[in-house]
CSV table of C-alpha atoms in Angstrom, one decimal:
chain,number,residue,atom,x,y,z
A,608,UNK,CA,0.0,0.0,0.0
A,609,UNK,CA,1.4,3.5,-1.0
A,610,UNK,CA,1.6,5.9,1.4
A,611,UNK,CA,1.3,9.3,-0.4
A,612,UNK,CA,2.2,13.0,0.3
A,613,UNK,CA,-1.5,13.6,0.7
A,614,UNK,CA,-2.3,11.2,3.0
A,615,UNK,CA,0.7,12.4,5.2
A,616,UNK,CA,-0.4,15.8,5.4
A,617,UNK,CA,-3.9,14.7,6.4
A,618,UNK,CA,-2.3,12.6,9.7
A,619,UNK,CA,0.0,15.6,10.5
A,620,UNK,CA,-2.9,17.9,10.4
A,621,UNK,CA,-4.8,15.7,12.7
A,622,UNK,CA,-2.3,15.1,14.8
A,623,UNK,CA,-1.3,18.7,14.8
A,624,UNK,CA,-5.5,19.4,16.0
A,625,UNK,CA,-5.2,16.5,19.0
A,626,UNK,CA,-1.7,18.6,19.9
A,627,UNK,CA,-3.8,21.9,19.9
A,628,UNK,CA,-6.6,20.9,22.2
A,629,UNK,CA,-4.1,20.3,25.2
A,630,UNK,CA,-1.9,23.6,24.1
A,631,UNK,CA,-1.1,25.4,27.4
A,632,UNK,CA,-2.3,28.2,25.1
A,633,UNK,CA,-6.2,29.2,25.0
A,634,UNK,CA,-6.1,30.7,21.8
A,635,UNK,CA,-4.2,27.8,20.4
A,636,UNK,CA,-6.9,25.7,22.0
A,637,UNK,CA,-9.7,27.6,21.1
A,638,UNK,CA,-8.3,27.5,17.4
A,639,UNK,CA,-7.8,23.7,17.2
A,640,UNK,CA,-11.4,23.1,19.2
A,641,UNK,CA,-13.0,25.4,16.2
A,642,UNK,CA,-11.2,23.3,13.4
A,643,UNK,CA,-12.5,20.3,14.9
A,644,UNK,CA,-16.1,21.3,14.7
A,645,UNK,CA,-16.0,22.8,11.1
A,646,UNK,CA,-14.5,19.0,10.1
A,647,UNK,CA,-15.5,16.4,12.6
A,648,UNK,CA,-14.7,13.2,12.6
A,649,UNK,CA,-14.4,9.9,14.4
A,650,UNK,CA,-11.4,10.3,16.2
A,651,UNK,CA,-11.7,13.5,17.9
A,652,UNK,CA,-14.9,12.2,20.0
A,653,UNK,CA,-13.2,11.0,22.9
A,654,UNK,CA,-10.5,13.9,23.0
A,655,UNK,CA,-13.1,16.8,22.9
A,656,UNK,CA,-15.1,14.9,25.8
A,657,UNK,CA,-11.9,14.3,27.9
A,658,UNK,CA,-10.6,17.5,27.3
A,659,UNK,CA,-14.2,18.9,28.6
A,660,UNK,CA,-13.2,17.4,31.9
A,661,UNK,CA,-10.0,19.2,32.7
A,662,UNK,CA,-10.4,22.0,30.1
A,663,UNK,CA,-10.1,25.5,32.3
A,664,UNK,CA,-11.3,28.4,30.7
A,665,UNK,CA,-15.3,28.5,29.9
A,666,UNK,CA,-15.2,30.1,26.0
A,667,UNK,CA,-13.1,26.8,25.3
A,668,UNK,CA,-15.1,24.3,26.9
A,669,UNK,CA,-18.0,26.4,24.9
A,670,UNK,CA,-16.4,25.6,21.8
A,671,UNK,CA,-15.9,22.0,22.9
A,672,UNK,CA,-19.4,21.7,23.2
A,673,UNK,CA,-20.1,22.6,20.0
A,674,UNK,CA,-17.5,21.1,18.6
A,675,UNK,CA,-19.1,17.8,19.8
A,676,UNK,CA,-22.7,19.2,18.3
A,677,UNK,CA,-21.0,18.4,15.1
A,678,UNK,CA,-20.2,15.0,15.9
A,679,UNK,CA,-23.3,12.6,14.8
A,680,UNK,CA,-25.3,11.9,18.1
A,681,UNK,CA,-24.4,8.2,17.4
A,682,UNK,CA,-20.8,8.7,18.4
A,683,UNK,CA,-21.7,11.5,21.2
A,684,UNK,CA,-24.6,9.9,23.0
A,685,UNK,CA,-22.9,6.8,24.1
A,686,UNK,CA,-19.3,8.5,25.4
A,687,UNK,CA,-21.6,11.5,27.6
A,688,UNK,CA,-23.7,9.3,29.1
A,689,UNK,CA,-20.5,7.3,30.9
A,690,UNK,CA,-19.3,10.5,31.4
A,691,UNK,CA,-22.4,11.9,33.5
A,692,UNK,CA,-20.8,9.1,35.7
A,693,UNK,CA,-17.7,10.6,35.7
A,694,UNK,CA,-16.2,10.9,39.9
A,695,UNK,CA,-14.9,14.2,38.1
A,696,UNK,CA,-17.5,17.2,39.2
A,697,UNK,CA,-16.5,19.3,35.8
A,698,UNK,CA,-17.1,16.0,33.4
A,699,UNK,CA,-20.4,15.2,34.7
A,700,UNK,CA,-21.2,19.1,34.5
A,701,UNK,CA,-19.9,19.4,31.0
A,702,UNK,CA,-21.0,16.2,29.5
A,703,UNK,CA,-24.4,17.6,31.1
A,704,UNK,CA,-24.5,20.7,29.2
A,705,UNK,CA,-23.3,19.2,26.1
A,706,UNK,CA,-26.4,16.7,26.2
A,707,UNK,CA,-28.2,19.5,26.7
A,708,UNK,CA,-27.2,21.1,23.0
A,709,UNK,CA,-28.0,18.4,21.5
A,710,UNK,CA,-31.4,17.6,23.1
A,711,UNK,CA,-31.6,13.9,22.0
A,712,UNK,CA,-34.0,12.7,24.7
A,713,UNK,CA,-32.8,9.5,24.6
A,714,UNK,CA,-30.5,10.8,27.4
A,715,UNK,CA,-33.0,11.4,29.6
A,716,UNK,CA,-32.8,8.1,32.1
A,717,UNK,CA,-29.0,9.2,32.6
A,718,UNK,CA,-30.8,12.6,34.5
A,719,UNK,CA,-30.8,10.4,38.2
A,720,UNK,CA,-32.1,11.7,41.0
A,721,UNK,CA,-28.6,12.1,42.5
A,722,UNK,CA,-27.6,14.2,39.8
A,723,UNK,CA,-30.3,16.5,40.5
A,724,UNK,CA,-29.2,16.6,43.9
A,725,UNK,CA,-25.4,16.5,43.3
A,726,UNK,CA,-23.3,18.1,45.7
A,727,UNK,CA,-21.2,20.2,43.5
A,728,UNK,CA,-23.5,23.4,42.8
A,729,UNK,CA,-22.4,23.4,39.0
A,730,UNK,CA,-23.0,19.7,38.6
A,731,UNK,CA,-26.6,20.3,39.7
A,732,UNK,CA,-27.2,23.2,37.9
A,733,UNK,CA,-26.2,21.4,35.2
A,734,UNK,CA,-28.5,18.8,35.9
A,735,UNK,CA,-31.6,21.1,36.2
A,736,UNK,CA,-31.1,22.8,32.8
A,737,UNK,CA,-30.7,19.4,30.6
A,738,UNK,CA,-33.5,17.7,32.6
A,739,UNK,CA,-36.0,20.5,31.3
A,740,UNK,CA,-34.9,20.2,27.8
A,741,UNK,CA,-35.1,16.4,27.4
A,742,UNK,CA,-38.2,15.5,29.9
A,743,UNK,CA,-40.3,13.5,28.2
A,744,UNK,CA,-44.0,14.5,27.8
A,745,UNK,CA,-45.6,13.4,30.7
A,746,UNK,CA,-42.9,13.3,32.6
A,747,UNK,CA,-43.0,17.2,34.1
A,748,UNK,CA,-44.9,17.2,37.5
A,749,UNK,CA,-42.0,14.1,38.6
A,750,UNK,CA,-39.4,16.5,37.2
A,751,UNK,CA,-41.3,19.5,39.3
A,752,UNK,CA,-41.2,17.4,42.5
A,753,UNK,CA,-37.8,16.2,42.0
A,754,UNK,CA,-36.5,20.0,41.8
A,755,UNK,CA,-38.5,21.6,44.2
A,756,UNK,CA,-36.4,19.5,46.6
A,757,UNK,CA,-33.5,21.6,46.1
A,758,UNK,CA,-35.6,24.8,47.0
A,759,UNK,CA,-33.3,27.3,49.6
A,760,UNK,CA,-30.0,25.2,48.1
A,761,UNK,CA,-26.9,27.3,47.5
A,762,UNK,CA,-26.4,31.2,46.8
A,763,UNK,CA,-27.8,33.2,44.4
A,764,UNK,CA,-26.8,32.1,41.1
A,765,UNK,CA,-27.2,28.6,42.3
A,766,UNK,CA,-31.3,29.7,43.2
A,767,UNK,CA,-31.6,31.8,39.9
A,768,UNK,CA,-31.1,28.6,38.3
A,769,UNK,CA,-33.4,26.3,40.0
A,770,UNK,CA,-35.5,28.8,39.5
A,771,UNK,CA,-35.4,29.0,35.9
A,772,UNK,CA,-35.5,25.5,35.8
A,773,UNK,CA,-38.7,25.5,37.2
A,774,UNK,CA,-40.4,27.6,35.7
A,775,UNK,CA,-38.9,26.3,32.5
A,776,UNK,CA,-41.6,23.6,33.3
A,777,UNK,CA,-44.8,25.7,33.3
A,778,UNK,CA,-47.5,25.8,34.9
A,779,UNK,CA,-47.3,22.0,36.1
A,780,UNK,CA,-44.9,23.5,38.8
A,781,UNK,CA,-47.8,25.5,41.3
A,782,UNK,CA,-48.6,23.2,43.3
A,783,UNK,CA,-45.2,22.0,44.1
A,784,UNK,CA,-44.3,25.9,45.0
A,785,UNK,CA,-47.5,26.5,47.1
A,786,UNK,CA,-46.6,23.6,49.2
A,787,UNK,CA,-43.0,24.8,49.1
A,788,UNK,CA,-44.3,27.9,50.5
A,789,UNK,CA,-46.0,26.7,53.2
A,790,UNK,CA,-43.0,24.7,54.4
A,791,UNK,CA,-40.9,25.4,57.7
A,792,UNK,CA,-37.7,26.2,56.0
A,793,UNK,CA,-37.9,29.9,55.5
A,794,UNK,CA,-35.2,29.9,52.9
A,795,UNK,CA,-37.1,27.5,51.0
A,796,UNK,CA,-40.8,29.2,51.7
A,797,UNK,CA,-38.8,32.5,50.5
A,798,UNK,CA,-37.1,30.6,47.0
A,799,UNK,CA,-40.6,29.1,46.5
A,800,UNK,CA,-42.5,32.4,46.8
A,801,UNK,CA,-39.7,34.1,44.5
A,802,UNK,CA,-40.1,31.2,42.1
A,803,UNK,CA,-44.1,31.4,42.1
A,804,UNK,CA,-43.3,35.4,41.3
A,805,UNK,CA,-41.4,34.7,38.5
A,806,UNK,CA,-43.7,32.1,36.7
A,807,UNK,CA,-46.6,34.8,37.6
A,808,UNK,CA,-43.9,37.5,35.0
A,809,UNK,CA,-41.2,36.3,34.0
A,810,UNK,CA,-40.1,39.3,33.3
A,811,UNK,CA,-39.3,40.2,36.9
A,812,UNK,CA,-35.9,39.6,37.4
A,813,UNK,CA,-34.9,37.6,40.3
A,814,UNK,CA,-33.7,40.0,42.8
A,815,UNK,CA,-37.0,41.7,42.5
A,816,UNK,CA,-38.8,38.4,43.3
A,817,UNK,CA,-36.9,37.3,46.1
A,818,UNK,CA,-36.5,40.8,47.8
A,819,UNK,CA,-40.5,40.6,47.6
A,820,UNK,CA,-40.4,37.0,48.6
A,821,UNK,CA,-38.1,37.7,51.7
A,822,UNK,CA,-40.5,40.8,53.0
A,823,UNK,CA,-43.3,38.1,52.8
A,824,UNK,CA,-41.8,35.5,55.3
A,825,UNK,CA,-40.4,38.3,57.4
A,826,UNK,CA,-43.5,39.1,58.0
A,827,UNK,CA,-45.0,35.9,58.9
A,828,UNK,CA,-46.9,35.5,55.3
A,829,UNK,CA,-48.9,32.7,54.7
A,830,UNK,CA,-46.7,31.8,51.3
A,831,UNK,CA,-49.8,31.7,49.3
A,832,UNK,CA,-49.7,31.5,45.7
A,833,UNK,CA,-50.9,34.6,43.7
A,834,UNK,CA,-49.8,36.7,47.0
Protein backbone atom coordinates (compact mmCIF):
# COMPACT_ATOMS: atom_id res chain seq x y z
CA UNK A 1 0.00 0.00 0.00
CA UNK A 2 1.43 3.48 -0.97
CA UNK A 3 1.64 5.94 1.38
CA UNK A 4 1.27 9.29 -0.42
CA UNK A 5 2.23 13.02 0.34
CA UNK A 6 -1.49 13.65 0.74
CA UNK A 7 -2.27 11.16 3.00
CA UNK A 8 0.73 12.44 5.18
CA UNK A 9 -0.40 15.81 5.39
CA UNK A 10 -3.87 14.74 6.42
CA UNK A 11 -2.28 12.62 9.68
CA UNK A 12 -0.03 15.56 10.48
CA UNK A 13 -2.93 17.90 10.43
CA UNK A 14 -4.77 15.71 12.71
CA UNK A 15 -2.26 15.13 14.84
CA UNK A 16 -1.32 18.74 14.76
CA UNK A 17 -5.51 19.41 15.98
CA UNK A 18 -5.25 16.52 18.95
CA UNK A 19 -1.68 18.62 19.88
CA UNK A 20 -3.79 21.89 19.89
CA UNK A 21 -6.63 20.85 22.17
CA UNK A 22 -4.08 20.25 25.21
CA UNK A 23 -1.87 23.58 24.14
CA UNK A 24 -1.09 25.37 27.40
CA UNK A 25 -2.28 28.15 25.14
CA UNK A 26 -6.16 29.19 24.96
CA UNK A 27 -6.13 30.70 21.80
CA UNK A 28 -4.23 27.83 20.35
CA UNK A 29 -6.88 25.66 22.05
CA UNK A 30 -9.72 27.63 21.07
CA UNK A 31 -8.35 27.55 17.35
CA UNK A 32 -7.84 23.74 17.20
CA UNK A 33 -11.39 23.13 19.23
CA UNK A 34 -13.03 25.42 16.22
CA UNK A 35 -11.16 23.31 13.37
CA UNK A 36 -12.46 20.32 14.90
CA UNK A 37 -16.06 21.34 14.75
CA UNK A 38 -15.95 22.82 11.14
CA UNK A 39 -14.47 18.98 10.11
CA UNK A 40 -15.54 16.39 12.55
CA UNK A 41 -14.68 13.21 12.62
CA UNK A 42 -14.42 9.91 14.37
CA UNK A 43 -11.39 10.29 16.21
CA UNK A 44 -11.67 13.46 17.87
CA UNK A 45 -14.90 12.23 19.96
CA UNK A 46 -13.16 11.01 22.87
CA UNK A 47 -10.52 13.94 23.02
CA UNK A 48 -13.11 16.79 22.91
CA UNK A 49 -15.06 14.90 25.80
CA UNK A 50 -11.89 14.31 27.91
CA UNK A 51 -10.63 17.52 27.26
CA UNK A 52 -14.17 18.86 28.64
CA UNK A 53 -13.19 17.45 31.85
CA UNK A 54 -10.00 19.19 32.69
CA UNK A 55 -10.35 21.99 30.13
CA UNK A 56 -10.08 25.54 32.26
CA UNK A 57 -11.33 28.39 30.72
CA UNK A 58 -15.27 28.50 29.91
CA UNK A 59 -15.18 30.12 26.04
CA UNK A 60 -13.07 26.77 25.34
CA UNK A 61 -15.10 24.34 26.93
CA UNK A 62 -18.00 26.37 24.93
CA UNK A 63 -16.42 25.62 21.83
CA UNK A 64 -15.93 21.95 22.85
CA UNK A 65 -19.43 21.73 23.21
CA UNK A 66 -20.08 22.55 19.97
CA UNK A 67 -17.52 21.10 18.57
CA UNK A 68 -19.06 17.84 19.79
CA UNK A 69 -22.69 19.18 18.33
CA UNK A 70 -20.97 18.43 15.12
CA UNK A 71 -20.23 15.00 15.85
CA UNK A 72 -23.27 12.58 14.81
CA UNK A 73 -25.30 11.87 18.07
CA UNK A 74 -24.35 8.17 17.39
CA UNK A 75 -20.77 8.69 18.36
CA UNK A 76 -21.68 11.52 21.18
CA UNK A 77 -24.56 9.86 23.00
CA UNK A 78 -22.88 6.81 24.14
CA UNK A 79 -19.28 8.49 25.41
CA UNK A 80 -21.56 11.48 27.60
CA UNK A 81 -23.72 9.33 29.07
CA UNK A 82 -20.51 7.25 30.91
CA UNK A 83 -19.27 10.51 31.36
CA UNK A 84 -22.38 11.94 33.53
CA UNK A 85 -20.82 9.06 35.66
CA UNK A 86 -17.73 10.56 35.66
CA UNK A 87 -16.21 10.91 39.86
CA UNK A 88 -14.86 14.17 38.06
CA UNK A 89 -17.52 17.25 39.19
CA UNK A 90 -16.51 19.30 35.75
CA UNK A 91 -17.06 16.03 33.40
CA UNK A 92 -20.43 15.25 34.71
CA UNK A 93 -21.24 19.14 34.50
CA UNK A 94 -19.95 19.41 30.99
CA UNK A 95 -20.99 16.25 29.50
CA UNK A 96 -24.37 17.55 31.06
CA UNK A 97 -24.51 20.69 29.21
CA UNK A 98 -23.28 19.20 26.09
CA UNK A 99 -26.35 16.72 26.17
CA UNK A 100 -28.16 19.53 26.68
CA UNK A 101 -27.22 21.13 23.05
CA UNK A 102 -28.04 18.44 21.55
CA UNK A 103 -31.39 17.57 23.11
CA UNK A 104 -31.63 13.94 22.01
CA UNK A 105 -33.97 12.71 24.65
CA UNK A 106 -32.76 9.47 24.63
CA UNK A 107 -30.45 10.79 27.37
CA UNK A 108 -33.03 11.42 29.64
CA UNK A 109 -32.83 8.12 32.13
CA UNK A 110 -29.03 9.23 32.62
CA UNK A 111 -30.83 12.57 34.49
CA UNK A 112 -30.83 10.39 38.19
CA UNK A 113 -32.13 11.66 40.98
CA UNK A 114 -28.57 12.15 42.50
CA UNK A 115 -27.58 14.19 39.82
CA UNK A 116 -30.31 16.53 40.46
CA UNK A 117 -29.16 16.60 43.88
CA UNK A 118 -25.39 16.47 43.33
CA UNK A 119 -23.31 18.08 45.67
CA UNK A 120 -21.17 20.21 43.51
CA UNK A 121 -23.48 23.36 42.83
CA UNK A 122 -22.36 23.38 38.96
CA UNK A 123 -23.04 19.69 38.57
CA UNK A 124 -26.56 20.28 39.69
CA UNK A 125 -27.23 23.20 37.93
CA UNK A 126 -26.21 21.44 35.20
CA UNK A 127 -28.48 18.76 35.87
CA UNK A 128 -31.59 21.14 36.20
CA UNK A 129 -31.12 22.83 32.82
CA UNK A 130 -30.65 19.42 30.57
CA UNK A 131 -33.54 17.68 32.61
CA UNK A 132 -36.02 20.47 31.29
CA UNK A 133 -34.89 20.24 27.81
CA UNK A 134 -35.11 16.43 27.39
CA UNK A 135 -38.16 15.49 29.93
CA UNK A 136 -40.25 13.47 28.17
CA UNK A 137 -44.03 14.53 27.85
CA UNK A 138 -45.58 13.38 30.70
CA UNK A 139 -42.94 13.34 32.55
CA UNK A 140 -42.99 17.24 34.07
CA UNK A 141 -44.88 17.15 37.48
CA UNK A 142 -42.01 14.06 38.62
CA UNK A 143 -39.43 16.49 37.22
CA UNK A 144 -41.31 19.46 39.25
CA UNK A 145 -41.23 17.44 42.52
CA UNK A 146 -37.77 16.20 42.03
CA UNK A 147 -36.52 20.02 41.84
CA UNK A 148 -38.49 21.55 44.19
CA UNK A 149 -36.40 19.53 46.64
CA UNK A 150 -33.46 21.60 46.09
CA UNK A 151 -35.57 24.84 46.95
CA UNK A 152 -33.25 27.31 49.57
CA UNK A 153 -30.01 25.16 48.15
CA UNK A 154 -26.89 27.35 47.50
CA UNK A 155 -26.38 31.22 46.83
CA UNK A 156 -27.76 33.24 44.45
CA UNK A 157 -26.76 32.12 41.05
CA UNK A 158 -27.17 28.57 42.33
CA UNK A 159 -31.28 29.70 43.22
CA UNK A 160 -31.63 31.76 39.93
CA UNK A 161 -31.11 28.64 38.30
CA UNK A 162 -33.42 26.35 40.00
CA UNK A 163 -35.51 28.84 39.46
CA UNK A 164 -35.45 28.96 35.89
CA UNK A 165 -35.53 25.49 35.76
CA UNK A 166 -38.66 25.47 37.15
CA UNK A 167 -40.38 27.64 35.66
CA UNK A 168 -38.91 26.30 32.51
CA UNK A 169 -41.58 23.57 33.32
CA UNK A 170 -44.81 25.73 33.34
CA UNK A 171 -47.54 25.79 34.89
CA UNK A 172 -47.29 21.99 36.15
CA UNK A 173 -44.87 23.53 38.83
CA UNK A 174 -47.83 25.52 41.28
CA UNK A 175 -48.63 23.18 43.30
CA UNK A 176 -45.16 21.97 44.08
CA UNK A 177 -44.27 25.87 44.95
CA UNK A 178 -47.47 26.48 47.07
CA UNK A 179 -46.59 23.56 49.20
CA UNK A 180 -43.00 24.76 49.12
CA UNK A 181 -44.28 27.93 50.48
CA UNK A 182 -45.95 26.73 53.18
CA UNK A 183 -42.96 24.71 54.44
CA UNK A 184 -40.92 25.44 57.71
CA UNK A 185 -37.71 26.18 55.99
CA UNK A 186 -37.86 29.86 55.51
CA UNK A 187 -35.20 29.93 52.85
CA UNK A 188 -37.11 27.53 51.00
CA UNK A 189 -40.80 29.23 51.71
CA UNK A 190 -38.77 32.52 50.50
CA UNK A 191 -37.10 30.61 46.99
CA UNK A 192 -40.64 29.13 46.55
CA UNK A 193 -42.52 32.43 46.82
CA UNK A 194 -39.71 34.12 44.49
CA UNK A 195 -40.12 31.24 42.09
CA UNK A 196 -44.15 31.40 42.07
CA UNK A 197 -43.29 35.39 41.25
CA UNK A 198 -41.39 34.68 38.47
CA UNK A 199 -43.67 32.07 36.68
CA UNK A 200 -46.64 34.76 37.57
CA UNK A 201 -43.94 37.49 35.03
CA UNK A 202 -41.24 36.34 34.03
CA UNK A 203 -40.07 39.35 33.30
CA UNK A 204 -39.26 40.18 36.93
CA UNK A 205 -35.90 39.60 37.43
CA UNK A 206 -34.85 37.64 40.32
CA UNK A 207 -33.66 39.96 42.82
CA UNK A 208 -36.98 41.68 42.52
CA UNK A 209 -38.84 38.36 43.29
CA UNK A 210 -36.88 37.34 46.13
CA UNK A 211 -36.50 40.85 47.84
CA UNK A 212 -40.46 40.56 47.64
CA UNK A 213 -40.38 36.99 48.58
CA UNK A 214 -38.13 37.70 51.74
CA UNK A 215 -40.51 40.79 53.03
CA UNK A 216 -43.25 38.11 52.77
CA UNK A 217 -41.75 35.54 55.30
CA UNK A 218 -40.39 38.31 57.37
CA UNK A 219 -43.45 39.14 57.97
CA UNK A 220 -44.98 35.92 58.95
CA UNK A 221 -46.92 35.50 55.35
CA UNK A 222 -48.95 32.65 54.69
CA UNK A 223 -46.75 31.80 51.27
CA UNK A 224 -49.76 31.73 49.28
CA UNK A 225 -49.73 31.53 45.70
CA UNK A 226 -50.93 34.63 43.67
CA UNK A 227 -49.78 36.68 46.97
Amino acid sequence: MTITRQDTDAVRALQGLLQGLADERSSVRLRATLAVGTTPGPRFVDRLVERCAVEPEFFVRDMLTWALTRHPVSMTLPRLLREVRSEGAQARSQALHTLSKIGDRRAWPAITPALLSDADDEVARSAWRTAVVLVPEGEEGALATALATQLGRGGRETQVSLSRALVGLGEVIAPVLLAAAKGPDPRVRTHALATQRLLRDPDTGFEAAIEEAKRVVALGGPGQEGR
